[in-house]
Short mmCIF file of C-alpha atoms in Angstrom, two decimals:
data_model
loop_
_atom_site.label_atom_id
_atom_site.label_comp_id
_atom_site.label_asym_id
_atom_site.label_seq_id
_atom_site.Cartn_x
_atom_site.Cartn_y
_atom_site.Cartn_z
CA MET H 18 128.97 -292.15 136.65
CA ALA H 19 131.74 -291.05 138.98
CA ALA H 20 131.73 -292.03 142.62
CA PRO H 21 129.86 -289.46 144.73
CA ILE H 22 131.69 -286.67 146.50
CA GLU H 23 132.19 -287.38 150.19
CA ASN H 24 132.92 -284.85 152.93
CA ASN H 25 132.96 -282.04 150.35
CA THR H 26 136.36 -283.30 149.20
CA LEU H 27 137.89 -283.61 145.74
CA TYR H 28 141.41 -284.72 144.86
CA ARG H 29 143.88 -283.46 142.24
CA PHE H 30 146.98 -285.51 141.44
CA ARG H 31 150.19 -283.67 140.50
CA ASP H 32 153.78 -284.63 139.79
CA MET H 33 156.69 -282.65 141.21
CA ASN H 34 157.45 -281.00 137.88
CA LYS H 35 154.02 -279.39 137.84
CA LEU H 36 154.21 -278.36 141.48
CA PHE H 37 157.69 -276.85 141.23
CA GLY H 38 158.60 -276.73 137.54
CA GLU H 39 157.39 -274.50 134.71
CA PHE H 40 154.06 -273.63 136.32
CA ASN H 41 155.23 -273.68 139.96
CA GLU H 42 151.68 -274.59 140.90
CA LEU H 43 152.21 -275.00 144.62
CA GLU H 44 153.84 -271.63 145.19
CA ASN H 45 151.40 -269.86 142.88
CA GLN H 46 148.35 -271.76 144.19
CA SER H 47 147.43 -272.26 140.56
CA ILE H 48 145.22 -274.64 138.61
CA PHE H 49 146.05 -275.16 134.95
CA PHE H 50 143.13 -275.54 132.53
CA ALA H 51 144.30 -277.60 129.56
CA PRO H 52 142.78 -277.74 126.07
CA PRO H 53 141.52 -281.19 125.02
CA GLU H 54 144.55 -281.63 122.75
CA LYS H 55 146.73 -281.90 125.87
CA LEU H 56 144.58 -284.54 127.58
CA ASN H 57 145.35 -288.25 127.43
CA ASP H 58 142.05 -289.34 125.90
CA PRO H 59 142.02 -288.77 122.10
CA VAL H 60 138.21 -288.66 121.99
CA GLU H 61 137.79 -285.97 124.67
CA GLY H 62 134.89 -283.75 123.65
CA PHE H 63 133.79 -286.05 120.83
CA ARG H 64 130.50 -285.00 119.28
CA ASP H 65 128.25 -287.18 117.15
CA ILE H 66 127.70 -284.65 114.36
CA TYR H 67 125.55 -285.19 111.31
CA PHE H 68 124.50 -282.97 108.41
CA GLN H 69 120.84 -282.62 107.47
CA GLY H 70 119.57 -279.58 105.61
CA ASP H 71 117.77 -278.24 102.60
CA LYS H 72 119.12 -277.07 99.24
CA ALA H 73 120.21 -273.67 100.57
CA MET H 74 122.17 -275.24 103.44
CA TRP H 75 123.96 -277.76 101.23
CA GLU H 76 124.82 -275.09 98.67
CA SER H 77 126.20 -272.99 101.50
CA LEU H 78 128.36 -275.86 102.76
CA PHE H 79 129.80 -276.63 99.31
CA THR H 80 130.38 -272.91 98.72
CA ASN H 81 132.31 -272.71 101.97
CA TYR H 82 134.31 -275.77 100.97
CA LEU H 83 135.35 -274.12 97.71
CA LEU H 84 136.15 -270.85 99.52
CA SER H 85 138.31 -272.62 102.10
CA LEU H 86 140.05 -274.61 99.38
CA THR H 87 140.69 -271.42 97.39
CA VAL H 88 142.24 -269.59 100.33
CA PHE H 89 144.42 -272.60 101.14
CA ALA H 90 145.56 -272.83 97.50
CA VAL H 91 146.38 -269.12 97.34
CA ASP H 92 148.36 -269.31 100.57
CA TYR H 93 150.26 -272.30 99.24
CA ALA H 94 150.98 -270.49 95.97
CA ILE H 95 152.48 -267.63 97.98
CA PHE H 96 154.27 -269.45 100.80
CA GLY H 97 154.75 -272.98 99.53
CA GLU H 98 156.08 -275.24 102.28
CA ASP H 99 157.49 -272.29 104.24
CA LYS H 100 154.39 -271.60 106.34
CA ILE H 101 152.21 -273.81 108.49
CA LEU H 102 148.96 -273.83 106.52
CA GLU H 103 146.88 -276.45 108.30
CA GLN H 104 145.27 -273.83 110.53
CA HIS H 105 143.99 -272.06 107.39
CA SER H 106 142.05 -275.10 106.19
CA ILE H 107 138.66 -273.55 106.87
CA ILE H 108 137.34 -270.02 106.41
CA SER H 109 134.19 -268.89 108.20
CA SER H 110 133.27 -266.02 105.88
CA ILE H 111 134.27 -264.57 102.55
CA ASP H 112 134.54 -261.21 104.35
CA ARG H 113 137.71 -262.52 106.02
CA THR H 114 139.53 -262.72 102.68
CA HIS H 115 141.29 -260.06 100.61
CA PRO H 116 138.90 -257.89 98.52
CA ASN H 117 140.62 -258.94 95.29
CA LEU H 118 140.14 -262.59 96.18
CA GLN H 119 136.50 -261.92 97.06
CA THR H 120 135.93 -260.52 93.59
CA LYS H 121 137.73 -263.40 91.90
CA PHE H 122 135.93 -266.03 93.98
CA LYS H 123 132.51 -264.63 93.13
CA GLU H 124 133.44 -264.83 89.44
CA PHE H 125 134.25 -268.54 89.37
CA LEU H 126 131.91 -269.74 92.13
CA PRO H 127 128.95 -270.29 89.73
CA SER H 128 131.02 -272.69 87.60
CA PHE H 129 131.24 -274.87 90.68
CA ILE H 130 128.05 -274.44 92.69
CA LYS H 131 125.72 -274.38 89.67
CA SER H 132 127.49 -277.19 87.84
CA ASP H 133 125.76 -280.46 87.07
CA GLU H 134 128.24 -282.21 89.34
CA ILE H 135 127.35 -280.26 92.48
CA GLN H 136 123.67 -279.77 91.78
CA GLY H 137 123.38 -283.48 91.05
CA LEU H 138 125.10 -284.30 94.32
CA ILE H 139 122.81 -282.00 96.31
CA THR H 140 119.71 -283.40 94.59
CA ASN H 141 120.73 -286.96 95.40
CA ILE H 142 121.62 -286.14 98.99
CA LEU H 143 118.20 -284.59 99.51
CA LYS H 144 116.46 -287.48 97.75
CA TYR H 145 118.30 -290.48 99.10
CA CYS H 146 119.93 -289.38 102.33
CA GLY H 147 118.50 -288.31 105.64
CA ARG H 148 121.36 -287.65 107.97
CA VAL H 149 124.81 -287.50 106.42
CA SER H 150 127.56 -288.47 108.88
CA GLN H 151 130.97 -286.83 109.05
CA VAL H 152 132.59 -289.86 107.44
CA GLU H 153 129.98 -289.90 104.68
CA LEU H 154 130.51 -286.19 104.04
CA SER H 155 134.27 -286.81 103.80
CA TYR H 156 133.53 -289.42 101.16
CA TYR H 157 131.37 -287.06 99.08
CA LEU H 158 133.92 -284.26 99.33
CA SER H 159 136.76 -286.56 98.33
CA VAL H 160 134.83 -287.52 95.20
CA ILE H 161 134.25 -283.90 94.11
CA HIS H 162 137.58 -282.61 95.42
CA PHE H 163 139.49 -282.80 92.14
CA PHE H 164 136.66 -281.11 90.31
CA ALA H 165 136.85 -278.26 92.82
CA LEU H 166 140.66 -278.16 92.52
CA LYS H 167 140.45 -277.92 88.74
CA ILE H 168 138.22 -274.86 89.00
CA VAL H 169 140.43 -273.19 91.60
CA PHE H 170 143.67 -273.97 89.75
CA ASN H 171 142.30 -272.69 86.45
CA ALA H 172 141.30 -269.41 88.12
CA LEU H 173 144.74 -269.02 89.71
CA GLU H 174 146.54 -269.79 86.46
CA GLU H 175 144.52 -267.13 84.63
CA ASP H 176 145.82 -264.44 86.97
CA ASN H 177 149.37 -265.74 87.32
CA PRO H 178 150.38 -267.93 84.37
CA GLU H 179 154.12 -267.41 84.99
CA ASN H 180 154.00 -268.13 88.72
CA GLU H 181 156.97 -270.29 89.62
CA ARG H 182 154.81 -272.06 92.19
CA SER H 183 152.32 -272.92 89.51
CA PHE H 184 150.09 -275.98 89.88
CA ASN H 185 150.89 -277.14 86.34
CA ASP H 186 152.62 -280.24 87.70
CA VAL H 187 149.39 -281.46 89.31
CA HIS H 188 147.43 -283.85 87.13
CA ILE H 189 143.69 -283.46 87.68
CA ASP H 190 140.81 -285.34 86.08
CA ILE H 191 137.35 -283.90 86.50
CA VAL H 192 135.30 -286.46 88.37
CA ASP H 193 132.20 -288.01 86.90
CA LYS H 194 128.89 -287.00 88.32
CA LEU H 195 127.77 -288.76 91.42
CA ASN H 196 125.05 -290.65 89.56
CA LYS H 197 121.71 -291.79 90.73
CA GLN H 198 122.66 -295.46 90.73
CA ARG H 199 125.39 -294.91 93.30
CA PHE H 200 122.96 -293.32 95.75
CA GLU H 201 120.40 -296.03 95.08
CA ASP H 202 123.06 -298.61 95.87
CA ILE H 203 123.85 -296.81 99.13
CA LYS H 204 120.17 -296.62 100.04
CA ASP H 205 119.74 -300.30 99.22
CA MET H 206 122.75 -301.11 101.38
CA SER H 207 121.25 -299.11 104.24
CA SER H 208 117.87 -300.84 104.01
CA LYS H 209 119.43 -304.32 103.90
CA TYR H 210 122.32 -303.99 106.33
CA GLY H 211 121.63 -300.81 108.30
CA ILE H 212 123.19 -297.37 108.47
CA ASP H 213 126.36 -298.84 109.99
CA ALA H 214 127.07 -300.55 106.66
CA VAL H 215 126.95 -297.21 104.84
CA GLU H 216 129.23 -295.72 107.48
CA PHE H 217 131.65 -298.64 107.03
CA PHE H 218 131.61 -298.25 103.24
CA SER H 219 132.34 -294.52 103.49
CA GLN H 220 135.06 -295.09 106.09
CA GLN H 221 136.73 -297.71 103.88
CA HIS H 222 136.80 -295.24 101.00
CA VAL H 223 138.35 -292.53 103.19
CA ASN H 224 140.85 -295.04 104.62
CA PHE H 225 141.82 -296.20 101.12
CA LEU H 226 142.60 -292.63 100.07
CA ALA H 227 144.62 -292.10 103.25
CA GLN H 228 146.66 -295.24 102.48
CA GLN H 229 147.33 -294.03 98.95
CA HIS H 230 148.50 -290.66 100.23
CA LEU H 231 150.78 -292.34 102.77
CA LEU H 232 152.35 -294.58 100.13
CA LEU H 233 152.90 -291.69 97.73
CA ASP H 234 154.55 -289.71 100.49
CA LEU H 235 156.87 -292.57 101.38
CA ARG H 236 158.02 -292.96 97.76
CA GLN H 237 158.87 -289.30 97.22
CA GLU H 238 162.26 -288.02 98.30
CA THR H 239 161.17 -284.38 98.51
CA LYS H 240 158.60 -283.93 101.24
CA THR H 241 155.84 -281.46 100.50
CA PRO H 242 153.31 -282.02 103.31
CA PHE H 243 151.16 -278.96 102.67
CA LYS H 244 150.92 -279.61 98.95
CA LYS H 245 149.82 -283.17 99.70
CA LEU H 246 147.32 -281.81 102.20
CA LEU H 247 145.93 -279.52 99.50
CA ILE H 248 145.79 -282.20 96.81
CA ASN H 249 144.84 -285.24 98.83
CA ALA H 250 143.90 -284.77 102.47
CA PHE H 251 141.94 -281.53 102.37
CA PRO H 252 138.42 -283.09 102.39
CA ARG H 253 139.09 -285.02 105.59
CA LEU H 254 140.74 -282.08 107.33
CA TYR H 255 137.92 -279.75 106.28
CA VAL H 256 135.26 -281.99 107.83
CA GLU H 257 137.29 -282.19 111.06
CA LYS H 258 137.59 -278.41 111.21
CA LEU H 259 133.89 -277.74 110.56
CA GLU H 260 133.25 -278.24 114.27
CA ASN H 261 135.12 -274.96 114.84
CA PHE H 262 132.03 -273.16 113.49
CA MET H 263 129.79 -274.81 116.04
CA TYR H 264 131.20 -274.53 119.54
CA PRO H 265 133.94 -272.55 121.30
CA LYS H 266 137.28 -273.97 122.31
CA TRP H 267 137.28 -275.24 125.88
CA PHE H 268 139.70 -275.97 128.69
CA THR H 269 139.46 -278.23 131.68
CA ALA H 270 141.05 -278.99 135.05
CA CYS H 271 140.49 -282.52 136.32
CA PHE H 272 139.72 -283.65 139.86
CA MET H 273 138.63 -286.97 141.34
CA SER H 274 136.24 -288.00 144.07
CA THR H 275 138.53 -290.76 145.38
CA ALA H 276 142.29 -291.18 145.89
CA THR H 277 142.42 -294.92 146.47
CA ASN H 278 143.10 -296.32 142.99
CA SER H 279 146.67 -297.49 142.42
CA SER H 280 146.39 -297.02 138.63
CA VAL H 281 145.37 -293.39 139.15
CA TRP H 282 148.39 -292.85 141.39
CA GLY H 283 150.57 -294.51 138.77
CA ASN H 284 149.18 -292.55 135.81
CA TYR H 285 148.67 -289.11 137.35
CA GLY H 286 150.78 -289.23 140.51
CA ASP H 287 154.10 -289.82 138.74
CA TYR H 288 154.25 -293.56 139.50
CA HIS H 289 153.38 -292.87 143.16
CA LYS H 290 156.26 -290.37 143.47
CA GLY H 291 153.95 -287.37 143.16
CA ALA H 292 151.37 -285.76 145.42
CA CYS H 293 147.61 -285.57 145.73
CA LEU H 294 146.11 -282.19 146.61
CA ILE H 295 142.95 -282.30 148.72
CA PHE H 296 140.43 -279.56 147.96
CA ASP H 297 137.52 -278.41 150.06
CA ILE H 298 134.60 -277.68 147.76
CA GLU H 299 131.74 -275.24 148.19
CA ARG H 300 128.03 -276.00 147.90
CA GLY H 301 125.67 -273.49 146.36
CA ASP H 302 121.94 -273.06 146.78
CA ASN H 303 121.33 -275.86 144.27
CA ASP H 304 123.87 -278.07 146.08
CA LYS H 305 126.15 -278.07 143.03
CA PRO H 306 129.84 -278.43 143.96
CA SER H 307 132.04 -275.46 143.11
CA VAL H 308 135.23 -273.61 144.00
CA THR H 309 136.09 -269.91 143.94
CA LEU H 310 139.07 -269.09 141.72
CA GLY H 311 140.91 -265.87 140.98
CA ASN H 312 142.61 -264.43 137.90
CA ASP H 313 139.63 -265.32 135.72
CA VAL H 314 138.44 -263.07 132.89
CA ILE H 315 135.53 -260.99 134.15
CA SER H 316 135.18 -258.80 131.09
CA ALA H 317 137.12 -257.83 127.98
CA SER H 318 137.02 -254.70 125.85
CA LYS H 319 139.22 -252.54 123.67
CA SER H 320 140.71 -251.02 126.80
CA GLY H 321 141.86 -254.44 128.05
CA ILE H 322 140.90 -257.47 130.10
CA VAL H 323 139.49 -257.21 133.62
CA ARG H 324 140.31 -260.15 135.88
CA GLY H 325 138.84 -261.19 139.20
CA LYS H 326 137.27 -264.01 141.19
CA THR H 327 134.61 -266.33 139.80
CA LYS H 328 132.82 -269.35 141.18
CA GLN H 329 133.54 -272.37 139.00
CA ARG H 330 131.21 -275.36 138.99
CA PHE H 331 132.40 -278.96 139.08
CA ASP H 332 130.74 -281.24 136.52
CA GLU H 333 130.54 -284.97 137.09
CA ILE H 334 131.90 -287.13 134.27
CA HIS H 335 129.50 -289.71 132.83
CA TYR H 336 131.23 -292.85 131.61
CA ASN H 337 129.00 -293.61 128.68
CA HIS H 338 130.03 -293.09 125.06
CA GLU H 339 126.44 -292.65 123.90
CA GLN H 340 125.22 -289.11 123.43
CA ASP H 341 122.61 -287.22 121.48
CA SER H 342 123.45 -286.67 117.83
CA ILE H 343 123.52 -283.02 116.77
CA ASN H 344 122.88 -281.44 113.40
CA PHE H 345 125.68 -279.19 112.19
CA PHE H 346 123.22 -276.70 110.69
CA ASP H 347 121.40 -276.34 114.03
CA CYS H 348 124.51 -275.49 116.04
CA LEU H 349 126.28 -272.63 114.27
CA GLY H 350 126.72 -270.62 117.44
CA LEU H 351 130.09 -268.94 116.94
CA MET H 352 129.12 -266.22 114.49
CA PRO H 353 126.65 -263.34 114.56
CA ILE H 354 123.14 -264.47 113.64
CA THR H 355 122.93 -262.21 110.58
CA LYS H 356 126.28 -263.49 109.33
CA ALA H 357 125.25 -267.10 109.94
CA LYS H 358 122.06 -266.61 107.92
CA ASP H 359 123.93 -265.01 105.01
CA GLU H 360 126.77 -267.52 104.93
CA TRP H 361 125.02 -270.81 105.76
CA PHE H 362 121.30 -270.48 105.05
CA ARG H 363 121.14 -268.76 101.65
CA ASP H 364 121.38 -270.47 98.27
CA SER H 365 123.31 -269.37 95.20
CA ASP H 366 120.32 -267.33 93.96
CA GLY H 367 120.12 -265.36 97.21
CA LYS H 368 117.06 -267.18 98.56
CA TYR H 369 117.05 -267.91 102.28
CA SER H 370 116.28 -271.32 103.71
CA GLU H 371 112.86 -271.88 105.25
CA ASN H 372 114.47 -273.94 108.01
CA ILE H 373 116.75 -271.40 109.68
CA PRO H 374 117.08 -272.06 113.44
CA LYS H 375 115.23 -269.54 115.59
CA PHE H 376 118.32 -268.67 117.67
CA ASP H 377 116.00 -267.91 120.61
CA ASP H 378 116.25 -268.78 124.32
CA GLU H 379 115.09 -272.35 123.71
CA TRP H 380 117.73 -272.76 121.00
CA ARG H 381 120.43 -271.34 123.28
CA GLU H 382 119.50 -273.72 126.11
CA SER H 383 119.70 -276.71 123.75
CA TYR H 384 122.96 -275.40 122.26
CA TRP H 385 124.73 -275.19 125.62
CA ASN H 386 123.26 -278.49 126.85
CA ASN H 387 124.79 -280.20 123.82
CA PHE H 388 128.08 -278.43 124.45
CA ASN H 389 128.23 -279.58 128.07
CA GLN H 390 127.11 -283.11 127.27
CA ALA H 391 130.06 -283.66 124.93
CA ILE H 392 132.71 -282.41 127.35
CA THR H 393 131.39 -284.37 130.35
CA ARG H 394 131.35 -287.81 128.75
CA LYS H 395 134.09 -290.41 128.49
CA THR H 396 134.09 -294.08 127.58
CA ALA H 397 133.70 -296.72 130.28
CA ASP H 398 137.44 -297.46 130.05
CA TRP H 399 138.08 -294.35 132.16
CA GLN H 400 135.55 -295.00 134.90
CA TYR H 401 138.25 -295.88 137.42
CA GLU H 402 139.15 -292.16 137.51
CA ASN H 403 135.88 -291.04 139.16
CA GLU H 404 136.43 -287.63 137.63
CA TYR H 405 134.82 -284.27 138.28
CA ARG H 406 136.05 -281.38 136.17
CA LEU H 407 136.08 -277.63 135.97
CA THR H 408 135.67 -276.22 132.46
CA LEU H 409 136.11 -272.85 130.78
CA ASN H 410 134.87 -272.02 127.31
CA ASN H 411 136.62 -269.58 125.02
CA MET H 412 133.45 -268.09 123.53
CA PHE H 413 134.94 -264.59 123.40
CA GLY H 414 138.55 -265.56 122.74
CA SER H 415 139.76 -264.31 126.11
CA TYR H 416 141.98 -267.30 126.90
CA ASP H 417 145.21 -268.47 125.30
CA PHE H 418 144.59 -271.46 123.01
CA ASN H 419 147.36 -273.39 124.77
CA GLY H 420 145.52 -273.24 128.10
CA THR H 421 145.02 -270.86 130.98
CA THR H 422 145.78 -270.72 134.70
CA LEU H 423 143.50 -269.64 137.57
CA VAL H 424 144.41 -269.41 141.25
CA TYR H 425 142.75 -270.70 144.40
CA ASP H 426 142.56 -269.42 147.96
CA LEU H 427 144.85 -271.43 150.21
CA LYS H 428 141.95 -272.26 152.52
CA SER H 429 140.40 -274.20 149.63
CA LEU H 430 143.37 -276.57 149.92
CA LYS H 431 142.90 -278.57 153.08
CA GLY H 432 145.69 -281.08 152.70
CA ILE H 433 148.32 -282.86 150.61
CA VAL H 434 148.95 -286.61 150.37
CA PHE H 435 152.52 -287.74 149.76
CA GLY H 436 152.82 -290.61 147.29
CA ILE H 437 154.14 -293.96 148.52
CA LYS H 438 157.41 -293.53 146.60
CA MET H 439 157.89 -289.79 147.07
CA PRO H 440 161.48 -289.07 148.16
CA ASP H 441 161.95 -287.24 151.46
CA VAL H 442 163.68 -284.37 149.67
CA ASP H 443 160.46 -283.66 147.74
CA LYS H 444 158.41 -283.87 150.92
CA HIS H 445 160.70 -281.28 152.48
CA ARG H 446 160.18 -278.92 149.51
CA ILE H 447 156.40 -279.18 149.81
CA ILE H 448 156.41 -278.72 153.59
CA GLU H 449 158.60 -275.61 153.37
CA VAL H 450 156.28 -273.92 150.87
CA ILE H 451 153.12 -274.83 152.76
CA GLU H 452 154.54 -273.76 156.14
CA LYS H 453 155.05 -270.20 154.96
CA LYS H 454 151.60 -270.07 153.38
CA VAL H 455 149.85 -271.50 156.43
CA HIS H 456 151.21 -268.73 158.68
CA ILE H 457 150.51 -265.97 156.16
CA ASN H 458 146.94 -267.16 155.56
CA GLU H 459 146.30 -268.44 159.12
CA HIS H 460 145.24 -271.78 157.67
CA TYR H 461 146.14 -273.98 160.65
CA ASP H 462 143.65 -276.71 159.75
CA PHE H 463 145.93 -277.79 156.90
CA CYS H 464 147.03 -281.44 157.10
CA PHE H 465 149.70 -283.63 155.53
CA TYR H 466 149.05 -287.29 154.79
CA GLN H 467 151.12 -290.29 153.76
CA ALA H 468 149.77 -292.76 151.21
CA TYR H 469 150.18 -296.47 151.87
CA TYR H 470 148.99 -299.76 150.44
CA CYS H 471 146.19 -301.32 152.47
CA ARG H 472 146.49 -305.10 152.19
CA ARG H 473 143.03 -305.68 153.61
CA SER H 474 141.20 -303.58 150.99
CA GLY H 475 143.78 -303.82 148.18
CA THR H 476 143.61 -300.04 147.72
CA ILE H 477 145.76 -297.00 148.34
CA GLN H 478 144.81 -295.34 151.61
CA HIS H 479 146.35 -292.37 153.44
CA THR H 480 146.92 -291.51 157.05
CA GLU H 481 147.45 -288.12 158.64
CA LEU H 482 150.98 -287.12 159.63
CA THR H 483 149.97 -285.54 162.93
CA ALA H 484 153.54 -284.62 163.86
CA LEU H 485 153.53 -282.20 160.93
CA LYS H 486 150.42 -280.35 162.11
CA PHE H 487 151.03 -276.60 162.26
CA LYS H 488 150.32 -274.92 165.57
CA ARG H 489 148.66 -271.59 165.97
CA PRO H 490 150.99 -268.98 167.49
CA GLU H 491 150.28 -268.20 171.09
CA LYS H 492 148.74 -264.81 171.71
#
């Protein structure tokens, strides 16, 4: 866990480029909320997802896989390598496709979903597997991928035999059925060596395919990344993107409960040349730390977005990689309930699953608890940060995917610490901006501090620069 908050104070480290560059954070009194892709921990927001369902749920998943593959193949047939297609690797609903493609897809879907290959796979999953991990699912999809491609390609060739972007140059062999013996071997492996052995076996298979794809790419002079994604890497990418059906995109702004760690100053304070902003936090009735920020989305409608002030809660980061596993089929919270039931809980004969989540208040509480747990956990390697964070979720698509900016009241900022190596010219720039704001906002309690190395404690401490204290004007 992070170190406790003392004196209602949290710290935010910034380099000069952020304070005065593109975002001009100091002048604008702004706080940038970044998506996890822009954070320095590659496993930010990691969720331990597994797949456990009945026949209707598995048929729904494999149907969606074929639909997503079909749309990707059609887009590639039209655009080739001229359009970034990775974002189209997963389709939430057939209703989001062109009516002509809907008709065509429904025609050839039975040849896939009712085939011995897929029905055999589903039967064996239900018989031999409990929870199927993401890696294990990638393995199963990679095995049936060329069978699915063959069906899709044949359908496309029927409608467009003379297409110059034809897939005739792709050699495809229909895969053998995933036979009973293979699943028995996996179950035997699990009973003898544990579930980790099955995970390792599946991961090795996925890694082997990735190595093959890399070698093939290196040997070819003409680079066709999206074609290779379609032919080779699609199963892995699809499994990664499935999480987009579960939880909304999120953004975060990071703060810390201490400002004494030299590594923190080095990593986030521009090698000690940056600054540390000192924020005064609020305490609500439940004693939860928070801050009031402006420019947030209050509501959105066809007439536009209404912005205003909201109170944002700080969440403490827990430095423990362990978290509760969550079932994909229990967490489909980003689509209307009726649509979710039709797309993910109905089999190929139109029969609904008997295990559809209730989507009631208890479900919603569990859903959001799982969401928050994932975005407030980091591995123990990061514990030196003592982080508390503000988070926004993009449930209604109101925020830009690249991040969003909110603003704070100047009186929430009670001081700035100059880094040990900050040049005087940068100190002057900060002082000039703050001086104007202090007088406009009558925030005369604002303080400047200078960081220094304390030999006794071996930490970075700071002392107030009392000569820079702003005086109230005489009445």
